[in-house]
């Protein structure tokens, strides 16, 4: 039997973490991504063993194969401000404890912003902060750094930068618990060509020579209205942006990508938006099997 398509979306946890599973079930998803709390507040969320058990039971009953926790937006592991960095470390460690308690497979974080520092210094700072996070909570899930749209002082637009961070943390956390998440909208905004065979081959080639192909563990599948290389982070419905049907069809024809979990972070204009976006990807996944 051919491997199933691992598809899901970022879901709300209003009402409790297990509500994300309920939403995923409604769309017949096999994966789900969530924030443990509002990503734009610092207050560390309350969390109980009972909530973890409820989540794990809901997940088992729903047959969800992959759970991803996305880090909140406020922490910045690259900050030059030591107080902010310490706060970021505490917030990320707390979130990782929750991710492990609910049995999440992956934890995804953006590397951060390097204002007032050279990229090399900022990368070292992210690595040092992650080592402190690991000392505070040696995570059991796999920690993924997400590629970003780049621009300004934002780190992580290239696999080179993600690789430099991972290399500096690898002695503490095993390679199996470190990797990267490829966000298609961010990659396009960062100047990567997802819309041609040669463009995708070039991306794979860079991956192989930096983090390694095995480090790629998760896809954030988002279309985007911005032009390639515009360094702007805007997400669009699948097939309605610049990556378009052709880009996603090409990506879903790649055996290495077909085996990974795909998470939608596309607009939720209506209750059907996620289903519509997922159904297009499901169709193209089926096409790619031929
Ligand atoms: Zn993200
Ligand atoms: Zn993303």
PDB file of C-alpha atoms and ligand atoms in Angstrom:
ATOM      1  CA  UNK A   1       0.000   0.000   0.000  1.00  0.00           C
ATOM      2  CA  UNK A   2       1.420   3.455  -0.864  1.00  0.00           C
ATOM      3  CA  UNK A   3       2.386   5.708   2.055  1.00  0.00           C
ATOM      4  CA  UNK A   4      -0.451   8.057   3.089  1.00  0.00           C
ATOM      5  CA  UNK A   5      -0.184  11.832   2.683  1.00  0.00           C
ATOM      6  CA  UNK A   6       0.602  13.371   6.066  1.00  0.00           C
ATOM      7  CA  UNK A   7      -1.386  16.586   5.900  1.00  0.00           C
ATOM      8  CA  UNK A   8      -2.677  18.968   8.549  1.00  0.00           C
ATOM      9  CA  UNK A   9      -2.932  22.605   9.520  1.00  0.00           C
ATOM     10  CA  UNK A  10      -2.186  24.993  12.333  1.00  0.00           C
ATOM     11  CA  UNK A  11      -5.226  24.855  14.616  1.00  0.00           C
ATOM     12  CA  UNK A  12      -6.612  26.966  17.456  1.00  0.00           C
ATOM     13  CA  UNK A  13      -6.348  25.706  21.039  1.00  0.00           C
ATOM     14  CA  UNK A  14      -9.133  27.966  22.360  1.00  0.00           C
ATOM     15  CA  UNK A  15     -10.957  25.733  24.861  1.00  0.00           C
ATOM     16  CA  UNK A  16      -7.890  23.578  25.552  1.00  0.00           C
ATOM     17  CA  UNK A  17      -4.994  21.983  23.666  1.00  0.00           C
ATOM     18  CA  UNK A  18      -7.133  18.941  22.772  1.00  0.00           C
ATOM     19  CA  UNK A  19      -9.460  21.246  20.761  1.00  0.00           C
ATOM     20  CA  UNK A  20      -6.744  21.415  18.063  1.00  0.00           C
ATOM     21  CA  UNK A  21      -7.220  17.644  17.614  1.00  0.00           C
ATOM     22  CA  UNK A  22     -11.007  18.076  17.327  1.00  0.00           C
ATOM     23  CA  UNK A  23     -10.483  20.672  14.563  1.00  0.00           C
ATOM     24  CA  UNK A  24      -8.028  18.371  12.758  1.00  0.00           C
ATOM     25  CA  UNK A  25     -10.549  15.513  12.848  1.00  0.00           C
ATOM     26  CA  UNK A  26     -13.191  17.716  11.237  1.00  0.00           C
ATOM     27  CA  UNK A  27     -10.894  18.209   8.222  1.00  0.00           C
ATOM     28  CA  UNK A  28      -9.797  14.529   8.174  1.00  0.00           C
ATOM     29  CA  UNK A  29      -6.215  15.568   8.877  1.00  0.00           C
ATOM     30  CA  UNK A  30      -3.469  13.206   9.970  1.00  0.00           C
ATOM     31  CA  UNK A  31      -1.281  15.999  11.417  1.00  0.00           C
ATOM     32  CA  UNK A  32      -1.795  19.121  13.477  1.00  0.00           C
ATOM     33  CA  UNK A  33       0.223  22.150  14.583  1.00  0.00           C
ATOM     34  CA  UNK A  34      -0.593  24.390  17.565  1.00  0.00           C
ATOM     35  CA  UNK A  35       0.622  27.157  19.832  1.00  0.00           C
ATOM     36  CA  UNK A  36       0.468  26.150  23.496  1.00  0.00           C
ATOM     37  CA  UNK A  37      -1.008  29.624  24.229  1.00  0.00           C
ATOM     38  CA  UNK A  38      -1.375  33.026  22.590  1.00  0.00           C
ATOM     39  CA  UNK A  39       1.951  33.491  20.736  1.00  0.00           C
ATOM     40  CA  UNK A  40       1.984  37.257  21.360  1.00  0.00           C
ATOM     41  CA  UNK A  41       2.033  37.295  25.168  1.00  0.00           C
ATOM     42  CA  UNK A  42       4.898  36.524  27.527  1.00  0.00           C
ATOM     43  CA  UNK A  43       2.820  35.035  30.334  1.00  0.00           C
ATOM     44  CA  UNK A  44       3.785  31.365  30.635  1.00  0.00           C
ATOM     45  CA  UNK A  45       0.727  29.151  30.199  1.00  0.00           C
ATOM     46  CA  UNK A  46      -0.638  27.049  33.045  1.00  0.00           C
ATOM     47  CA  UNK A  47      -0.421  23.392  32.227  1.00  0.00           C
ATOM     48  CA  UNK A  48      -1.513  20.244  34.053  1.00  0.00           C
ATOM     49  CA  UNK A  49      -0.825  16.534  33.697  1.00  0.00           C
ATOM     50  CA  UNK A  50      -4.577  16.082  33.234  1.00  0.00           C
ATOM     51  CA  UNK A  51      -4.498  18.373  30.154  1.00  0.00           C
ATOM     52  CA  UNK A  52      -1.616  16.320  28.732  1.00  0.00           C
ATOM     53  CA  UNK A  53      -3.544  13.077  29.259  1.00  0.00           C
ATOM     54  CA  UNK A  54      -6.691  14.539  27.656  1.00  0.00           C
ATOM     55  CA  UNK A  55      -4.636  15.636  24.643  1.00  0.00           C
ATOM     56  CA  UNK A  56      -2.883  12.272  24.261  1.00  0.00           C
ATOM     57  CA  UNK A  57      -6.176  10.369  24.506  1.00  0.00           C
ATOM     58  CA  UNK A  58      -7.795  12.643  21.898  1.00  0.00           C
ATOM     59  CA  UNK A  59      -4.781  12.196  19.618  1.00  0.00           C
ATOM     60  CA  UNK A  60      -4.860   8.391  19.929  1.00  0.00           C
ATOM     61  CA  UNK A  61      -8.602   8.243  19.265  1.00  0.00           C
ATOM     62  CA  UNK A  62      -8.224  10.523  16.221  1.00  0.00           C
ATOM     63  CA  UNK A  63      -5.267   8.598  14.786  1.00  0.00           C
ATOM     64  CA  UNK A  64      -3.226  11.795  14.425  1.00  0.00           C
ATOM     65  CA  UNK A  65       0.237  10.775  13.239  1.00  0.00           C
ATOM     66  CA  UNK A  66       2.192  13.971  13.746  1.00  0.00           C
ATOM     67  CA  UNK A  67       1.840  16.759  16.329  1.00  0.00           C
ATOM     68  CA  UNK A  68       3.854  19.966  15.942  1.00  0.00           C
ATOM     69  CA  UNK A  69       4.150  22.716  18.556  1.00  0.00           C
ATOM     70  CA  UNK A  70       5.077  26.133  17.121  1.00  0.00           C
ATOM     71  CA  UNK A  71       7.088  28.394  19.440  1.00  0.00           C
ATOM     72  CA  UNK A  72       5.498  31.709  20.448  1.00  0.00           C
ATOM     73  CA  UNK A  73       6.565  34.852  18.519  1.00  0.00           C
ATOM     74  CA  UNK A  74       7.938  37.047  21.318  1.00  0.00           C
ATOM     75  CA  UNK A  75      11.072  35.113  22.333  1.00  0.00           C
ATOM     76  CA  UNK A  76      14.187  36.121  20.381  1.00  0.00           C
ATOM     77  CA  UNK A  77      17.141  33.841  21.019  1.00  0.00           C
ATOM     78  CA  UNK A  78      19.390  36.197  18.993  1.00  0.00           C
ATOM     79  CA  UNK A  79      18.643  39.343  21.003  1.00  0.00           C
ATOM     80  CA  UNK A  80      21.571  41.474  22.176  1.00  0.00           C
ATOM     81  CA  UNK A  81      19.537  42.256  25.330  1.00  0.00           C
ATOM     82  CA  UNK A  82      20.573  39.714  27.983  1.00  0.00           C
ATOM     83  CA  UNK A  83      17.310  40.126  29.923  1.00  0.00           C
ATOM     84  CA  UNK A  84      15.235  39.435  26.820  1.00  0.00           C
ATOM     85  CA  UNK A  85      17.445  36.453  25.991  1.00  0.00           C
ATOM     86  CA  UNK A  86      17.010  34.983  29.485  1.00  0.00           C
ATOM     87  CA  UNK A  87      13.258  35.496  29.215  1.00  0.00           C
ATOM     88  CA  UNK A  88      13.281  33.862  25.779  1.00  0.00           C
ATOM     89  CA  UNK A  89      15.200  30.885  27.140  1.00  0.00           C
ATOM     90  CA  UNK A  90      12.655  30.406  29.968  1.00  0.00           C
ATOM     91  CA  UNK A  91       9.686  30.755  27.593  1.00  0.00           C
ATOM     92  CA  UNK A  92      11.073  28.265  25.050  1.00  0.00           C
ATOM     93  CA  UNK A  93      12.045  25.746  27.752  1.00  0.00           C
ATOM     94  CA  UNK A  94       8.540  26.009  29.237  1.00  0.00           C
ATOM     95  CA  UNK A  95       6.959  25.448  25.831  1.00  0.00           C
ATOM     96  CA  UNK A  96       9.221  22.454  25.193  1.00  0.00           C
ATOM     97  CA  UNK A  97       8.145  20.919  28.525  1.00  0.00           C
ATOM     98  CA  UNK A  98       4.531  21.170  27.342  1.00  0.00           C
ATOM     99  CA  UNK A  99       5.449  19.789  23.892  1.00  0.00           C
ATOM    100  CA  UNK A 100       7.067  16.762  25.560  1.00  0.00           C
ATOM    101  CA  UNK A 101       4.195  16.327  28.021  1.00  0.00           C
ATOM    102  CA  UNK A 102       1.646  16.099  25.195  1.00  0.00           C
ATOM    103  CA  UNK A 103       3.930  13.796  23.192  1.00  0.00           C
ATOM    104  CA  UNK A 104       4.560  16.266  20.340  1.00  0.00           C
ATOM    105  CA  UNK A 105       6.811  15.010  17.560  1.00  0.00           C
ATOM    106  CA  UNK A 106       8.245  18.398  16.600  1.00  0.00           C
ATOM    107  CA  UNK A 107       8.840  21.830  18.086  1.00  0.00           C
ATOM    108  CA  UNK A 108       9.328  24.616  15.490  1.00  0.00           C
ATOM    109  CA  UNK A 109      11.023  27.948  16.124  1.00  0.00           C
ATOM    110  CA  UNK A 110      12.244  30.861  13.994  1.00  0.00           C
ATOM    111  CA  UNK A 111      15.922  31.620  14.744  1.00  0.00           C
ATOM    112  CA  UNK A 112      15.325  35.273  15.654  1.00  0.00           C
ATOM    113  CA  UNK A 113      16.475  38.727  14.748  1.00  0.00           C
ATOM    114  CA  UNK A 114      20.018  40.061  14.854  1.00  0.00           C
ATOM    115  CA  UNK A 115      19.550  43.790  15.358  1.00  0.00           C
ATOM    116  CA  UNK A 116      22.804  45.460  16.344  1.00  0.00           C
ATOM    117  CA  UNK A 117      24.986  42.445  15.635  1.00  0.00           C
ATOM    118  CA  UNK A 118      26.712  40.765  12.706  1.00  0.00           C
ATOM    119  CA  UNK A 119      24.946  37.603  11.489  1.00  0.00           C
ATOM    120  CA  UNK A 120      27.859  35.483  12.768  1.00  0.00           C
ATOM    121  CA  UNK A 121      27.605  36.929  16.287  1.00  0.00           C
ATOM    122  CA  UNK A 122      23.823  36.599  16.237  1.00  0.00           C
ATOM    123  CA  UNK A 123      24.027  32.967  15.108  1.00  0.00           C
ATOM    124  CA  UNK A 124      26.427  32.190  17.955  1.00  0.00           C
ATOM    125  CA  UNK A 125      24.020  33.893  20.353  1.00  0.00           C
ATOM    126  CA  UNK A 126      21.080  31.766  19.130  1.00  0.00           C
ATOM    127  CA  UNK A 127      23.210  28.637  19.557  1.00  0.00           C
ATOM    128  CA  UNK A 128      24.272  29.667  23.083  1.00  0.00           C
ATOM    129  CA  UNK A 129      20.633  30.374  24.036  1.00  0.00           C
ATOM    130  CA  UNK A 130      19.534  27.005  22.647  1.00  0.00           C
ATOM    131  CA  UNK A 131      22.254  25.290  24.677  1.00  0.00           C
ATOM    132  CA  UNK A 132      20.847  27.005  27.785  1.00  0.00           C
ATOM    133  CA  UNK A 133      17.348  25.888  26.797  1.00  0.00           C
ATOM    134  CA  UNK A 134      18.645  22.327  26.414  1.00  0.00           C
ATOM    135  CA  UNK A 135      20.328  22.503  29.826  1.00  0.00           C
ATOM    136  CA  UNK A 136      17.032  23.707  31.368  1.00  0.00           C
ATOM    137  CA  UNK A 137      14.979  21.080  29.535  1.00  0.00           C
ATOM    138  CA  UNK A 138      16.720  18.421  27.407  1.00  0.00           C
ATOM    139  CA  UNK A 139      13.869  18.024  24.934  1.00  0.00           C
ATOM    140  CA  UNK A 140      12.637  14.601  23.781  1.00  0.00           C
ATOM    141  CA  UNK A 141      10.776  15.869  20.700  1.00  0.00           C
ATOM    142  CA  UNK A 142      12.727  17.008  17.627  1.00  0.00           C
ATOM    143  CA  UNK A 143      13.619  20.696  17.647  1.00  0.00           C
ATOM    144  CA  UNK A 144      13.218  22.252  14.191  1.00  0.00           C
ATOM    145  CA  UNK A 145      14.524  25.633  13.063  1.00  0.00           C
ATOM    146  CA  UNK A 146      12.256  27.179  10.437  1.00  0.00           C
ATOM    147  CA  UNK A 147      13.596  29.040   7.410  1.00  0.00           C
ATOM    148  CA  UNK A 148      12.432  32.658   7.263  1.00  0.00           C
ATOM    149  CA  UNK A 149      11.653  35.252   4.574  1.00  0.00           C
ATOM    150  CA  UNK A 150      14.790  37.127   5.660  1.00  0.00           C
ATOM    151  CA  UNK A 151      15.336  40.804   5.013  1.00  0.00           C
ATOM    152  CA  UNK A 152      16.592  43.367   7.485  1.00  0.00           C
ATOM    153  CA  UNK A 153      18.087  41.717  10.531  1.00  0.00           C
ATOM    154  CA  UNK A 154      16.014  38.526  10.388  1.00  0.00           C
ATOM    155  CA  UNK A 155      18.105  35.353  10.656  1.00  0.00           C
ATOM    156  CA  UNK A 156      17.404  32.028   8.980  1.00  0.00           C
ATOM    157  CA  UNK A 157      16.627  32.909   5.357  1.00  0.00           C
ATOM    158  CA  UNK A 158      19.371  30.550   4.182  1.00  0.00           C
ATOM    159  CA  UNK A 159      20.088  26.893   4.985  1.00  0.00           C
ATOM    160  CA  UNK A 160      23.652  28.032   5.690  1.00  0.00           C
ATOM    161  CA  UNK A 161      22.505  30.034   8.709  1.00  0.00           C
ATOM    162  CA  UNK A 162      20.222  27.252   9.974  1.00  0.00           C
ATOM    163  CA  UNK A 163      23.125  24.833   9.559  1.00  0.00           C
ATOM    164  CA  UNK A 164      25.519  27.072  11.507  1.00  0.00           C
ATOM    165  CA  UNK A 165      23.103  27.115  14.467  1.00  0.00           C
ATOM    166  CA  UNK A 166      22.479  23.358  14.352  1.00  0.00           C
ATOM    167  CA  UNK A 167      26.217  22.627  14.107  1.00  0.00           C
ATOM    168  CA  UNK A 168      26.862  24.686  17.237  1.00  0.00           C
ATOM    169  CA  UNK A 169      24.156  22.871  19.246  1.00  0.00           C
ATOM    170  CA  UNK A 170      24.741  19.326  17.978  1.00  0.00           C
ATOM    171  CA  UNK A 171      27.266  18.377  20.669  1.00  0.00           C
ATOM    172  CA  UNK A 172      24.537  18.807  23.309  1.00  0.00           C
ATOM    173  CA  UNK A 173      21.404  17.537  21.566  1.00  0.00           C
ATOM    174  CA  UNK A 174      21.581  14.382  19.412  1.00  0.00           C
ATOM    175  CA  UNK A 175      21.304  14.947  15.646  1.00  0.00           C
ATOM    176  CA  UNK A 176      18.022  13.004  15.633  1.00  0.00           C
ATOM    177  CA  UNK A 177      16.477  15.677  17.852  1.00  0.00           C
ATOM    178  CA  UNK A 178      17.530  18.629  15.703  1.00  0.00           C
ATOM    179  CA  UNK A 179      16.416  19.522  12.209  1.00  0.00           C
ATOM    180  CA  UNK A 180      14.742  22.073   9.987  1.00  0.00           C
ATOM    181  CA  UNK A 181      11.264  22.956   8.788  1.00  0.00           C
ATOM    182  CA  UNK A 182      10.896  24.298   5.237  1.00  0.00           C
ATOM    183  CA  UNK A 183       8.231  26.988   4.905  1.00  0.00           C
ATOM    184  CA  UNK A 184       7.460  27.297   1.187  1.00  0.00           C
ATOM    185  CA  UNK A 185       6.204  30.924   1.413  1.00  0.00           C
ATOM    186  CA  UNK A 186       9.316  31.973   3.345  1.00  0.00           C
ATOM    187  CA  UNK A 187      11.612  30.120   0.906  1.00  0.00           C
ATOM    188  CA  UNK A 188       9.993  31.890  -2.072  1.00  0.00           C
ATOM    189  CA  UNK A 189      10.245  35.270  -0.314  1.00  0.00           C
ATOM    190  CA  UNK A 190      13.891  34.547   0.476  1.00  0.00           C
ATOM    191  CA  UNK A 191      14.609  34.113  -3.241  1.00  0.00           C
ATOM    192  CA  UNK A 192      14.421  30.326  -3.669  1.00  0.00           C
ATOM    193  CA  UNK A 193      12.775  29.089  -6.897  1.00  0.00           C
ATOM    194  CA  UNK A 194      10.092  26.517  -6.043  1.00  0.00           C
ATOM    195  CA  UNK A 195       8.414  26.744  -9.435  1.00  0.00           C
ATOM    196  CA  UNK A 196      10.841  24.881 -11.703  1.00  0.00           C
ATOM    197  CA  UNK A 197      12.628  21.533 -11.668  1.00  0.00           C
ATOM    198  CA  UNK A 198      15.996  23.263 -11.806  1.00  0.00           C
ATOM    199  CA  UNK A 199      15.032  25.583  -8.931  1.00  0.00           C
ATOM    200  CA  UNK A 200      13.963  22.659  -6.746  1.00  0.00           C
ATOM    201  CA  UNK A 201      17.120  20.705  -7.679  1.00  0.00           C
ATOM    202  CA  UNK A 202      19.200  23.726  -6.609  1.00  0.00           C
ATOM    203  CA  UNK A 203      17.363  23.869  -3.258  1.00  0.00           C
ATOM    204  CA  UNK A 204      17.986  20.142  -2.677  1.00  0.00           C
ATOM    205  CA  UNK A 205      21.632  20.606  -3.613  1.00  0.00           C
ATOM    206  CA  UNK A 206      22.018  23.400  -1.044  1.00  0.00           C
ATOM    207  CA  UNK A 207      20.234  21.288   1.567  1.00  0.00           C
ATOM    208  CA  UNK A 208      22.558  18.337   0.914  1.00  0.00           C
ATOM    209  CA  UNK A 209      25.629  20.535   1.289  1.00  0.00           C
ATOM    210  CA  UNK A 210      24.456  22.321   4.446  1.00  0.00           C
ATOM    211  CA  UNK A 211      22.087  20.793   7.028  1.00  0.00           C
ATOM    212  CA  UNK A 212      21.818  17.508   5.084  1.00  0.00           C
ATOM    213  CA  UNK A 213      18.698  16.107   3.463  1.00  0.00           C
ATOM    214  CA  UNK A 214      17.832  14.029   6.549  1.00  0.00           C
ATOM    215  CA  UNK A 215      17.583  17.203   8.654  1.00  0.00           C
ATOM    216  CA  UNK A 216      14.517  18.311   6.678  1.00  0.00           C
ATOM    217  CA  UNK A 217      11.622  16.917   8.712  1.00  0.00           C
ATOM    218  CA  UNK A 218       8.587  19.128   8.113  1.00  0.00           C
ATOM    219  CA  UNK A 219       6.970  21.266   5.393  1.00  0.00           C
ATOM    220  CA  UNK A 220       4.951  24.408   6.092  1.00  0.00           C
ATOM    221  CA  UNK A 221       2.921  24.525   2.878  1.00  0.00           C
ATOM    222  CA  UNK A 222       1.862  28.103   2.187  1.00  0.00           C
ATOM    223  CA  UNK A 223       1.414  30.007  -1.035  1.00  0.00           C
ATOM    224  CA  UNK A 224       2.341  33.692  -1.044  1.00  0.00           C
ATOM    225  CA  UNK A 225       1.399  36.843  -2.973  1.00  0.00           C
ATOM    226  CA  UNK A 226       4.927  38.310  -2.796  1.00  0.00           C
ATOM    227  CA  UNK A 227       7.481  38.155  -5.601  1.00  0.00           C
ATOM    228  CA  UNK A 228      10.436  35.810  -5.321  1.00  0.00           C
ATOM    229  CA  UNK A 229      13.160  37.424  -3.207  1.00  0.00           C
ATOM    230  CA  UNK A 230      10.904  40.197  -1.847  1.00  0.00           C
ATOM    231  CA  UNK A 231      11.724  39.229   1.777  1.00  0.00           C
ATOM    232  CA  UNK A 232       8.140  39.727   2.928  1.00  0.00           C
ATOM    233  CA  UNK A 233       6.239  37.177   5.018  1.00  0.00           C
ATOM    234  CA  UNK A 234       2.702  36.916   3.632  1.00  0.00           C
ATOM    235  CA  UNK A 235       0.750  33.676   3.280  1.00  0.00           C
ATOM    236  CA  UNK A 236      -1.895  32.940   0.605  1.00  0.00           C
ATOM    237  CA  UNK A 237      -4.279  30.090  -0.209  1.00  0.00           C
ATOM    238  CA  UNK A 238      -2.704  27.146  -2.014  1.00  0.00           C
ATOM    239  CA  UNK A 239      -2.597  27.744  -5.781  1.00  0.00           C
ATOM    240  CA  UNK A 240      -3.615  31.389  -5.492  1.00  0.00           C
ATOM    241  CA  UNK A 241      -0.150  32.881  -5.000  1.00  0.00           C
ATOM    242  CA  UNK A 242       3.171  33.109  -6.789  1.00  0.00           C
ATOM    243  CA  UNK A 243       4.174  29.509  -6.009  1.00  0.00           C
ATOM    244  CA  UNK A 244       0.902  28.429  -7.552  1.00  0.00           C
ATOM    245  CA  UNK A 245      -0.403  25.034  -8.623  1.00  0.00           C
ATOM    246  CA  UNK A 246       2.739  24.349 -10.648  1.00  0.00           C
ATOM    247  CA  UNK A 247       5.095  24.915  -7.714  1.00  0.00           C
ATOM    248  CA  UNK A 248       3.148  22.671  -5.338  1.00  0.00           C
ATOM    249  CA  UNK A 249       2.688  19.985  -8.005  1.00  0.00           C
ATOM    250  CA  UNK A 250       6.452  19.930  -8.571  1.00  0.00           C
ATOM    251  CA  UNK A 251       7.139  19.775  -4.824  1.00  0.00           C
ATOM    252  CA  UNK A 252       4.603  16.966  -4.344  1.00  0.00           C
ATOM    253  CA  UNK A 253       6.304  14.951  -7.090  1.00  0.00           C
ATOM    254  CA  UNK A 254       9.505  14.802  -5.000  1.00  0.00           C
ATOM    255  CA  UNK A 255       9.692  11.449  -3.147  1.00  0.00           C
ATOM    256  CA  UNK A 256      11.670  12.975  -0.260  1.00  0.00           C
ATOM    257  CA  UNK A 257       9.068  15.685   0.305  1.00  0.00           C
ATOM    258  CA  UNK A 258       6.076  13.367  -0.168  1.00  0.00           C
ATOM    259  CA  UNK A 259       7.144  11.350   2.874  1.00  0.00           C
ATOM    260  CA  UNK A 260       7.195  14.380   5.207  1.00  0.00           C
ATOM    261  CA  UNK A 261       4.319  15.899   7.190  1.00  0.00           C
ATOM    262  CA  UNK A 262       2.807  18.989   5.476  1.00  0.00           C
ATOM    263  CA  UNK A 263       1.248  21.688   7.649  1.00  0.00           C
ATOM    264  CA  UNK A 264      -0.957  24.472   6.240  1.00  0.00           C
ATOM    265  CA  UNK A 265      -0.608  27.971   7.714  1.00  0.00           C
ATOM    266  CA  UNK A 266      -2.892  29.506   5.106  1.00  0.00           C
ATOM    267  CA  UNK A 267      -5.682  32.053   5.722  1.00  0.00           C
ATOM    268  CA  UNK A 268      -8.834  30.767   7.416  1.00  0.00           C
ATOM    269  CA  UNK A 269     -11.393  32.971   5.612  1.00  0.00           C
ATOM    270  CA  UNK A 270     -14.186  30.445   6.044  1.00  0.00           C
ATOM    271  CA  UNK A 271     -14.716  27.177   7.902  1.00  0.00           C
ATOM    272  CA  UNK A 272     -13.936  25.399   4.599  1.00  0.00           C
ATOM    273  CA  UNK A 273     -10.622  27.165   3.832  1.00  0.00           C
ATOM    274  CA  UNK A 274      -8.394  24.473   5.341  1.00  0.00           C
ATOM    275  CA  UNK A 275     -10.322  21.686   3.615  1.00  0.00           C
ATOM    276  CA  UNK A 276     -10.118  23.434   0.255  1.00  0.00           C
ATOM    277  CA  UNK A 277      -6.372  24.025   0.549  1.00  0.00           C
ATOM    278  CA  UNK A 278      -5.753  20.484   1.797  1.00  0.00           C
ATOM    279  CA  UNK A 279      -7.891  18.932  -0.960  1.00  0.00           C
ATOM    280  CA  UNK A 280      -5.797  20.628  -3.650  1.00  0.00           C
ATOM    281  CA  UNK A 281      -2.615  19.277  -2.084  1.00  0.00           C
ATOM    282  CA  UNK A 282      -4.222  15.813  -1.725  1.00  0.00           C
ATOM    283  CA  UNK A 283      -5.078  15.854  -5.447  1.00  0.00           C
ATOM    284  CA  UNK A 284      -1.538  16.810  -6.413  1.00  0.00           C
ATOM    285  CA  UNK A 285      -0.087  14.264  -3.994  1.00  0.00           C
ATOM    286  CA  UNK A 286      -2.130  11.593  -5.819  1.00  0.00           C
ATOM    287  CA  UNK A 287      -0.894  12.920  -9.198  1.00  0.00           C
ATOM    288  CA  UNK A 288       2.709  12.763  -7.968  1.00  0.00           C
ATOM    289  CA  UNK A 289       2.363   9.030  -7.243  1.00  0.00           C
ATOM    290  CA  UNK A 290       2.098   8.225 -10.955  1.00  0.00           C
TER     291      UNK A 290
HETATM  292 ZN1  LIG B   1       6.707  29.720  11.783  1.00  0.00          ZN
HETATM  293 ZN1  LIG B   2       5.775  28.594   8.737  1.00  0.00          ZN
END
